[in-house]
Coordinates of N, CA and C in Angstrom, one line a residue:
N294 N 0.9 -1.5 -0.2 CA -0.1 0.2 -0.2 C 0.9 1.2 0.0
T295 N 2.4 1.4 0.5 CA 2.9 2.4 0.8 C 3.4 2.6 -0.4
I296 N 3.6 1.8 -1.0 CA 4.5 1.9 -2.8 C 3.0 2.3 -3.3
L297 N 2.4 1.9 -3.7 CA 1.0 2.5 -4.1 C 0.7 3.6 -4.0
L298 N 0.4 4.2 -2.7 CA 0.4 5.4 -2.4 C 1.6 6.5 -2.9
S299 N 2.5 6.2 -2.3 CA 3.8 6.9 -3.0 C 3.8 7.1 -4.6
F300 N 3.0 6.2 -5.6 CA 3.1 6.5 -6.9 C 2.1 7.2 -7.1
C301 N 0.8 7.1 -6.7 CA -0.2 7.8 -6.7 C -0.1 9.6 -6.3
M302 N 1.1 9.6 -5.1 CA 1.3 11.2 -4.9 C 2.4 11.5 -5.9
K303 N 3.1 10.5 -6.5 CA 4.1 11.1 -8.0 C 3.1 11.6 -9.3
I304 N 2.3 10.9 -9.5 CA 1.5 11.0 -10.6 C 0.5 12.2 -10.3
T305 N -0.1 12.7 -8.9 CA -0.5 13.9 -9.0 C 0.2 14.8 -9.0
I306 N 1.5 14.9 -8.3 CA 2.4 16.0 -8.4 C 2.9 16.0 -10.1
L307 N 2.9 15.3 -10.6 CA 3.2 15.4 -12.0 C 2.3 16.1 -12.9
S308 N 1.2 15.8 -12.4 CA -0.3 16.2 -13.2 C -0.3 17.6 -12.9
I309 N -0.1 18.1 -11.5 CA -0.3 19.4 -11.2 C 0.5 20.1 -11.9
L310 N 2.2 19.6 -12.1 CA 3.1 20.6 -12.8 C 2.9 20.4 -14.2
T311 N 2.2 19.4 -14.9 CA 1.9 19.7 -16.6 C 1.1 20.6 -16.4
V312 N -0.3 20.6 -15.8 CA -1.2 22.0 -15.9 C -0.8 22.9 -15.8
C313 N 0.4 23.4 -14.6 CA 1.0 24.4 -14.6 C 2.0 24.7 -15.9
L314 N 2.5 24.1 -16.2 CA 3.3 24.1 -17.2 C 2.4 24.5 -18.4
C315 N 1.3 24.0 -19.0 CA 0.5 24.2 -19.9 C 0.3 25.5 -19.8
K316 N -0.4 25.7 -18.7 CA -1.1 27.5 -18.5 C -0.3 28.2 -18.7
T317 N 1.1 28.0 -18.2 CA 2.5 29.1 -18.1 C 2.7 29.2 -19.7
M318 N 2.6 28.0 -20.5 CA 3.0 28.2 -21.8 C 2.0 29.0 -23.0
L319 N 1.0 28.5 -22.3 CA -0.3 29.5 -23.1 C -0.1 30.9 -22.6
S320 N 0.0 31.2 -21.6 CA -0.2 32.5 -21.0 C 1.4 33.2 -21.7
A321 N 2.2 32.7 -21.9 CA 3.5 32.9 -22.4 C 3.1 33.8 -24.0
Q322 N 2.6 32.2 -24.8 CA 2.1 32.4 -26.0 C 1.3 33.4 -25.9
Q323 N 0.5 33.7 -25.4 CA -0.8 34.5 -25.9 C -0.4 35.8 -25.1
S324 N 0.7 36.1 -24.2 CA 1.3 37.4 -23.8 C 2.0 38.0 -25.1
N325 N 2.4 37.3 -26.3 CA 3.0 38.0 -27.1 C 2.0 38.7 -28.2
L326 N 0.8 38.2 -27.6 CA -0.3 39.1 -28.8 C -1.0 40.0 -28.3
R327 N -0.8 41.0 -28.8 CA -1.3 42.6 -28.9 C -2.4 42.6 -29.5
W328 N -3.7 43.0 -28.3 CA -4.8 43.2 -28.9 C -5.1 44.4 -29.3
I329 N -5.9 44.6 -30.4 CA -6.4 46.0 -31.0 C -8.0 46.2 -31.1
E330 N -8.3 47.5 -31.2 CA -9.7 47.4 -31.3 C -10.0 47.9 -32.6
L331 N -10.8 47.7 -33.0 CA -11.4 48.1 -34.7 C -12.4 49.4 -34.4
N332 N -11.7 50.4 -35.3 CA -12.4 51.6 -35.6 C -13.5 51.2 -36.1
P333 N -15.0 51.1 -35.8 CA -16.1 50.8 -36.3 C -16.5 51.5 -37.6
E334 N -16.1 52.8 -38.0 CA -16.0 53.3 -39.1 C -15.0 53.8 -40.0
G335 N -13.8 52.9 -40.1 CA -13.0 53.5 -40.9 C -11.5 52.3 -40.7
T336 N -10.5 53.4 -40.3 CA -9.1 52.7 -40.3 C -8.6 52.3 -38.5
T337 N -7.8 51.4 -38.6 CA -7.2 51.3 -37.1 C -6.0 51.5 -37.3
A338 N -4.9 51.9 -36.7 CA -3.5 51.8 -37.1 C -2.7 51.6 -35.7
V339 N -1.5 51.2 -36.0 CA -0.7 51.1 -34.7 C 0.5 51.1 -35.6
E340 N 1.4 51.4 -34.5 CA 3.0 51.5 -34.7 C 3.6 50.5 -33.6
G341 N 4.7 50.0 -34.1 CA 5.8 48.8 -33.7 C 6.6 48.8 -34.3
N342 N 7.7 47.8 -33.7 CA 8.6 47.6 -34.1 C 9.1 45.9 -34.1
L343 N 9.6 45.4 -34.8 CA 9.9 44.4 -34.8 C 10.8 43.6 -33.6
T344 N 11.4 44.5 -33.1 CA 12.1 44.1 -31.7 C 11.0 43.9 -31.0
E345 N 9.8 44.2 -31.0 CA 8.9 43.7 -30.3 C 8.5 42.2 -30.3
G346 N 8.8 41.8 -31.5 CA 8.2 40.6 -31.5 C 9.2 39.4 -31.1
V347 N 8.6 37.8 -31.5 CA 9.5 36.8 -31.0 C 10.2 36.1 -32.2
D348 N 10.9 35.1 -31.9 CA 11.6 34.3 -33.2 C 10.7 33.1 -33.2
M349 N 10.6 32.7 -34.5 CA 9.7 31.5 -34.9 C 10.1 30.6 -35.8
P350 N 11.3 29.7 -34.9 CA 12.1 28.6 -35.7 C 11.3 27.6 -36.5
D351 N 10.1 27.5 -36.2 CA 9.6 26.4 -36.5 C 8.1 27.3 -37.5
L352 N 7.9 26.9 -38.7 CA 7.4 27.8 -39.5 C 6.3 26.5 -40.2
S353 N 6.7 25.5 -39.8 CA 5.7 24.3 -40.8 C 4.3 24.5 -40.7
W354 N 3.5 25.2 -39.8 CA 2.0 25.5 -39.4 C 1.6 26.1 -40.7
A355 N 2.8 27.1 -41.3 CA 2.0 27.6 -42.4 C 1.8 26.8 -43.8
W356 N 2.4 25.8 -44.2 CA 2.2 25.5 -45.2 C 1.1 23.8 -44.9
N357 N 0.8 23.8 -43.9 CA -0.2 22.5 -43.3 C -1.4 22.8 -44.0
S358 N -1.7 21.7 -44.8 CA -3.1 21.8 -45.9 C -4.0 22.0 -44.7
A359 N -4.0 22.2 -43.8 CA -5.3 22.8 -42.9 C -5.3 24.0 -42.7
V360 N -3.9 24.6 -42.5 CA -3.5 26.2 -43.1 C -3.3 26.9 -44.2
A361 N -2.5 26.5 -45.0 CA -2.6 26.9 -46.1 C -2.1 28.4 -46.3
C362 N -1.2 28.8 -45.4 CA -0.8 30.8 -45.6 C 0.0 30.5 -46.5
F363 N 1.6 29.9 -46.7 CA 2.3 30.3 -47.7 C 3.0 28.9 -47.5
P364 N 3.6 28.6 -48.9 CA 4.1 27.6 -48.9 C 6.1 27.4 -48.3
A365 N 6.4 26.2 -48.4 CA 7.4 26.2 -47.5 C 8.8 27.0 -48.6
T366 N 8.2 26.8 -49.7 CA 9.5 27.5 -50.5 C 9.6 29.1 -50.6
Q367 N 8.4 29.6 -49.4 CA 8.6 31.0 -49.1 C 9.1 31.4 -48.0
A368 N 9.3 29.7 -46.9 CA 9.6 30.2 -45.5 C 10.7 31.4 -45.4
S369 N 12.0 31.8 -46.3 CA 12.8 32.7 -45.8 C 11.9 33.9 -45.6
K370 N 11.1 34.3 -46.4 CA 10.1 35.7 -45.8 C 9.6 35.8 -44.7
F371 N 9.8 34.5 -44.1 CA 9.1 34.6 -42.6 C 10.0 34.2 -41.4
T372 N 11.3 34.9 -41.8 CA 12.5 33.7 -40.8 C 13.1 35.1 -39.9
G373 N 12.2 36.5 -39.8 CA 12.7 37.1 -38.7 C 11.7 37.1 -37.3
K374 N 11.9 38.2 -36.8 CA 10.8 38.3 -35.7 C 9.5 38.3 -36.0
H375 N 8.4 38.0 -35.5 CA 7.2 37.9 -35.5 C 6.5 38.8 -34.3
V376 N 5.9 40.0 -34.9 CA 4.8 40.3 -34.0 C 3.7 40.3 -34.1
L377 N 2.8 39.9 -33.4 CA 1.3 38.8 -33.3 C 0.4 40.2 -32.9
Y378 N -1.0 40.5 -33.7 CA -1.8 41.4 -33.3 C -3.0 40.6 -33.0
A379 N -4.0 40.9 -32.1 CA -5.3 40.0 -32.5 C -6.4 41.1 -32.3
L380 N -7.5 40.6 -32.8 CA -8.6 41.5 -32.9 C -10.0 40.4 -32.9
E381 N -11.1 41.4 -32.6 CA -12.2 40.7 -33.0 C -12.7 41.2 -34.2
L382 N -13.5 40.1 -34.9 CA -14.0 40.3 -36.3 C -15.4 40.0 -36.4
P383 N -16.2 41.3 -36.2 CA -17.6 41.1 -36.1 C -18.3 40.4 -37.5
A384 N -19.5 39.9 -37.1 CA -20.2 39.0 -38.8 C -20.4 40.1 -39.4
Y385 N -20.4 39.9 -40.6 CA -20.8 40.4 -42.0 C -19.6 42.2 -41.9
T386 N -18.5 41.3 -41.8 CA -17.5 42.5 -41.9 C -16.2 42.0 -42.5
E387 N -15.6 42.6 -43.4 CA -14.2 42.4 -44.2 C -13.2 43.3 -43.9
L388 N -11.9 42.8 -43.6 CA -11.0 43.9 -43.3 C -9.9 43.7 -44.7
E389 N -9.6 44.9 -44.8 CA -7.9 44.7 -45.4 C -7.0 45.4 -44.7
I390 N -5.7 44.7 -44.5 CA -4.6 45.0 -43.7 C -3.3 45.2 -44.6
D391 N -2.8 46.7 -44.2 CA -1.9 47.2 -44.9 C -0.3 47.1 -44.1
L392 N 0.6 46.7 -44.5 CA 1.6 46.9 -43.5 C 2.4 47.6 -44.4
I393 N 2.9 49.1 -43.7 CA 3.9 50.0 -44.0 C 5.1 50.4 -43.7
P394 N 6.4 49.5 -43.8 CA 7.9 49.8 -43.1 C 8.2 51.2 -43.1
A395 N 8.7 51.6 -42.2 CA 9.3 53.0 -41.7 C 10.5 53.3 -43.1
D396 N 11.5 52.3 -42.8 CA 12.5 52.1 -44.2 C 12.0 51.7 -45.6
K397 N 11.9 52.2 -46.3 CA 11.5 51.8 -47.4 C 12.6 50.5 -48.2
S398 N 13.4 50.6 -47.5 CA 14.1 49.5 -47.9 C 14.5 48.1 -47.1
A399 N 13.7 48.3 -46.0 CA 13.5 46.7 -45.2 C 12.2 45.8 -45.9
N400 N 12.8 44.6 -45.5 CA 12.0 43.9 -46.2 C 11.0 43.1 -45.4
F401 N 9.6 43.4 -45.3 CA 8.7 42.7 -44.1 C 8.0 41.7 -45.0
S402 N 7.4 41.1 -44.0 CA 5.9 40.0 -44.6 C 4.9 40.3 -43.7
L403 N 3.5 40.1 -44.1 CA 2.4 39.9 -43.4 C 1.7 38.6 -43.7
Y404 N 0.9 38.1 -42.5 CA 0.0 37.6 -42.8 C -1.2 37.7 -41.6
A405 N -2.3 36.7 -42.3 CA -3.5 37.2 -41.2 C -4.5 35.8 -41.2
Y406 N -4.8 35.4 -40.3 CA -5.8 34.4 -40.3 C -6.7 34.2 -39.2
E407 N -7.8 33.6 -39.2 CA -9.3 34.0 -38.8 C -9.4 32.3 -38.1
V408 N -9.7 32.6 -36.5 CA -10.3 31.3 -36.2 C -11.4 31.6 -35.1
G409 N -11.9 30.6 -34.6 CA -13.1 30.8 -33.9 C -13.1 31.4 -32.7
T410 N -12.1 30.9 -31.7 CA -11.5 31.6 -30.6 C -10.4 31.3 -30.2
I411 N -9.4 32.4 -30.2 CA -7.9 32.3 -30.0 C -7.6 31.3 -28.9
S412 N -6.9 30.2 -28.9 CA -6.4 29.6 -27.6 C -5.2 29.1 -28.1
E413 N -4.3 28.2 -27.2 CA -3.2 27.7 -27.4 C -2.6 27.1 -29.2
S414 N -3.6 26.3 -29.3 CA -3.9 25.6 -30.2 C -4.0 25.9 -31.7
N415 N -4.4 27.3 -31.6 CA -4.6 27.8 -32.8 C -3.8 29.2 -32.7
T416 N -2.8 29.2 -31.9 CA -1.9 30.6 -31.8 C -0.6 29.9 -32.6
V417 N -0.1 30.8 -33.9 CA 1.0 30.3 -34.0 C 2.6 30.1 -32.9
P418 N 3.0 29.4 -33.0 CA 3.3 28.2 -34.0 C 2.8 27.0 -34.0
T419 N 1.3 27.2 -33.1 CA 1.1 25.6 -32.9 C -0.2 25.3 -33.6
L420 N -0.3 26.6 -34.4 CA -1.7 26.2 -35.2 C -1.9 25.4 -36.0
S421 N -2.9 24.6 -35.9 CA -3.0 23.1 -36.8 C -4.1 23.4 -37.7
Q422 N -5.0 24.2 -37.7 CA -5.6 24.5 -38.2 C -6.7 25.9 -38.3
C423 N -7.2 26.4 -39.4 CA -7.8 28.0 -39.3 C -9.0 27.9 -40.3
I424 N -9.7 29.0 -40.4 CA -10.8 29.1 -41.3 C -9.9 29.5 -42.1
R425 N -9.2 30.7 -42.4 CA -8.8 31.3 -43.4 C -7.2 31.5 -43.3
C426 N -6.4 31.8 -44.3 CA -4.9 32.2 -43.7 C -4.8 32.9 -45.2
E427 N -4.1 34.3 -45.1 CA -3.6 35.0 -46.3 C -2.5 35.5 -45.7
A428 N -1.2 35.7 -47.1 CA -0.3 36.0 -46.4 C 0.3 37.3 -48.0
D429 N 1.5 38.0 -47.5 CA 2.2 38.7 -48.3 C 3.3 38.8 -48.5
H430 N 4.4 38.9 -49.0 CA 5.7 39.0 -48.9 C 6.0 39.3 -50.3
K431 N 7.6 39.6 -50.2 CA 8.1 40.3 -51.7 C 8.4 39.3 -52.7
W432 N 7.9 39.7 -54.0 CA 7.7 38.6 -54.9 C 9.1 37.7 -55.2
D433 N 9.0 36.8 -55.9 CA 10.8 36.5 -56.6 C 10.7 37.0 -57.9
Y434 N 9.8 37.5 -58.1 CA 9.6 37.9 -59.9 C 8.8 38.6 -60.1
K435 N 8.5 39.4 -61.0 CA 7.6 40.3 -61.4 C 6.4 39.7 -61.9
V436 N 5.5 40.2 -61.3 CA 3.9 39.7 -62.0 C 3.5 40.7 -63.0
K437 N 3.2 40.2 -64.3 CA 2.5 40.7 -65.2 C 1.2 41.8 -64.8
G438 N 1.4 42.9 -65.4 CA 0.5 44.3 -65.0 C 0.4 44.4 -63.6
K439 N 1.6 44.0 -62.7 CA 1.2 44.7 -61.3 C 2.7 45.5 -60.7
T440 N 2.7 46.1 -59.8 CA 3.5 46.3 -59.5 C 3.8 46.3 -57.9
Q441 N 4.8 46.0 -57.1 CA 5.2 45.8 -55.7 C 5.9 47.2 -55.2
D442 N 5.7 47.5 -53.9 CA 6.8 48.2 -53.7 C 7.0 48.0 -52.2
H443 N 7.4 48.6 -51.3 CA 8.2 48.1 -49.6 C 6.7 47.8 -48.7
T444 N 5.6 48.1 -49.2 CA 4.5 48.0 -48.5 C 3.7 46.3 -48.6
R445 N 3.1 45.7 -47.6 CA 2.1 44.4 -47.8 C 0.6 44.5 -47.5
H446 N 0.0 43.8 -48.1 CA -1.2 43.8 -48.1 C -2.0 42.9 -48.4
V447 N -2.9 42.5 -47.1 CA -3.6 41.7 -46.8 C -5.2 41.5 -47.1
R448 N -5.9 40.9 -47.9 CA -7.3 41.3 -48.0 C -8.3 39.7 -48.1
D449 N -9.2 39.7 -48.8 CA -10.2 38.6 -47.9 C -10.1 37.9 -46.6
I450 N -9.9 38.9 -45.4 CA -10.3 38.2 -44.2 C -11.5 39.0 -43.8
L451 N -12.6 38.0 -43.6 CA -14.0 38.2 -43.6 C -14.7 37.2 -43.1
A452 N -15.9 37.8 -42.5 CA -16.6 37.3 -41.4 C -18.1 37.2 -42.2
I453 N -19.0 36.4 -42.6 CA -20.4 36.3 -43.0 C -21.0 36.5 -41.8
A454 N -21.5 35.4 -41.9 CA -22.9 34.9 -40.5 C -22.4 35.0 -39.1
N455 N -21.1 34.5 -39.2 CA -20.7 34.0 -37.5 C -19.4 35.4 -37.4
P456 N -19.4 35.7 -36.1 CA -17.9 36.6 -36.1 C -17.0 35.3 -35.6
Y457 N -15.6 36.2 -35.9 CA -14.4 35.1 -35.8 C -13.4 36.2 -35.2
Q458 N -12.3 35.7 -34.5 CA -11.1 36.4 -33.8 C -9.9 36.0 -34.8
V459 N -9.0 37.2 -35.3 CA -8.2 37.4 -36.3 C -6.8 37.7 -35.5
I460 N -5.5 36.6 -36.2 CA -4.4 37.1 -35.5 C -3.8 37.6 -37.2
I461 N -3.0 38.8 -36.5 CA -2.1 39.4 -37.5 C -0.4 39.4 -37.3
G462 N 0.2 38.7 -38.2 CA 1.6 38.7 -37.9 C 2.6 39.4 -38.7
V463 N 3.0 40.5 -38.6 CA 4.1 41.3 -38.9 C 5.7 40.8 -38.4
V464 N 5.9 40.5 -40.0 CA 7.3 39.7 -39.8 C 8.5 39.9 -40.7
G465 N 9.8 39.9 -40.2 CA 11.0 40.6 -41.0 C 11.3 39.1 -41.9
A466 N 11.5 39.7 -43.1 CA 12.2 38.6 -44.1 C 13.7 38.5 -43.9
D467 N 14.2 37.5 -43.9 CA 15.4 37.0 -44.6 C 16.2 37.2 -42.9
G468 N 15.6 37.2 -41.9 CA 16.0 37.0 -40.6 C 15.9 38.5 -40.2
L469 N 15.2 39.5 -40.5 CA 15.2 40.7 -39.9 C 14.8 41.1 -38.7
K470 N 15.2 41.3 -37.8 CA 14.9 41.6 -36.5 C 14.0 42.7 -35.5
E471 N 14.5 43.8 -36.7 CA 14.1 45.1 -36.0 C 13.9 45.7 -37.2
G472 N 13.3 46.8 -37.1 CA 12.7 47.9 -38.1 C 11.2 48.3 -37.7
A473 N 10.8 49.7 -37.7 CA 9.7 50.1 -37.6 C 8.5 50.0 -38.8
Y474 N 7.4 50.1 -38.2 CA 6.2 50.0 -39.2 C 5.0 50.6 -38.7
R475 N 4.0 50.6 -39.7 CA 2.7 51.1 -39.1 C 2.0 50.0 -39.8
L476 N 0.9 49.4 -38.9 CA 0.5 48.7 -39.5 C -1.0 49.5 -39.5
E477 N -2.0 49.0 -40.6 CA -3.6 49.6 -40.8 C -4.4 48.6 -41.1
V478 N -5.3 48.5 -40.5 CA -6.7 47.6 -40.7 C -7.9 48.4 -41.2
R479 N -8.3 48.1 -42.2 CA -9.6 48.8 -42.6 C -10.6 48.1 -42.7
R480 N -12.0 48.4 -42.3 CA -12.9 47.8 -41.7 C -13.9 47.9 -43.0
K481 N -14.1 47.2 -43.9 CA -15.3 47.6 -44.8 C -16.3 47.0 -44.7
G482 N -16.9 46.5 -43.9 CA -18.4 46.2 -43.5 C -18.8 46.6 -42.3

C-alpha cells in the first residue's frame, strides 16, 4: 500500500506540474499577442517595431494543408521576428490590412488568419488549422500588370454570418529582427 500511495502521489504531483506548465506556456504565447480594437467606421492604425516580436524557428504550421498560409518555398520571407496582433472580427465584416515599413528598403512580410476563438492550439506556431489564412511578401519575380513596393497587403479576411477572431503577424524577411512599421486595418463592413 505504501508503494501504491507513493506512486499515486507522484502521479498527482506530475499532473499538477503539467497543468501549470501548460498554463504558463499558453500565457506566454498569448502574452505575445497585442489586442487591438477595430475602429467601427474606418481605419485602425498601430505602430510597432520588430524588436517587440518573437523568433519562430518552426514555420511548418504555414504550409500545413489545414492552414495553407504560404508554401515552404517562401519560408525565408518569414524568418525574422514575428509581432502578433489579435482582434475581434464582427459578423458581416471584411478587413483590408496594410503594412508600411518606416524604411522603404526593409523587407517585411505579413500574414493574417481567422479562428473561432484564440487558444493555445490555434496561435502560431502551434496552429493546426484555421478558417482562412492570407499572406503577402516580396515577390521572387515580376507579375505581369502589377507592381510591388515596400508595403504589404492582405485582403479577404472576412466574416459572413458568424464573428471570428483574427491574428495578424508582422514579420521580418530573411532574418530581419528590427525595423519600425505602421499597421493599418481597414474595416469594410
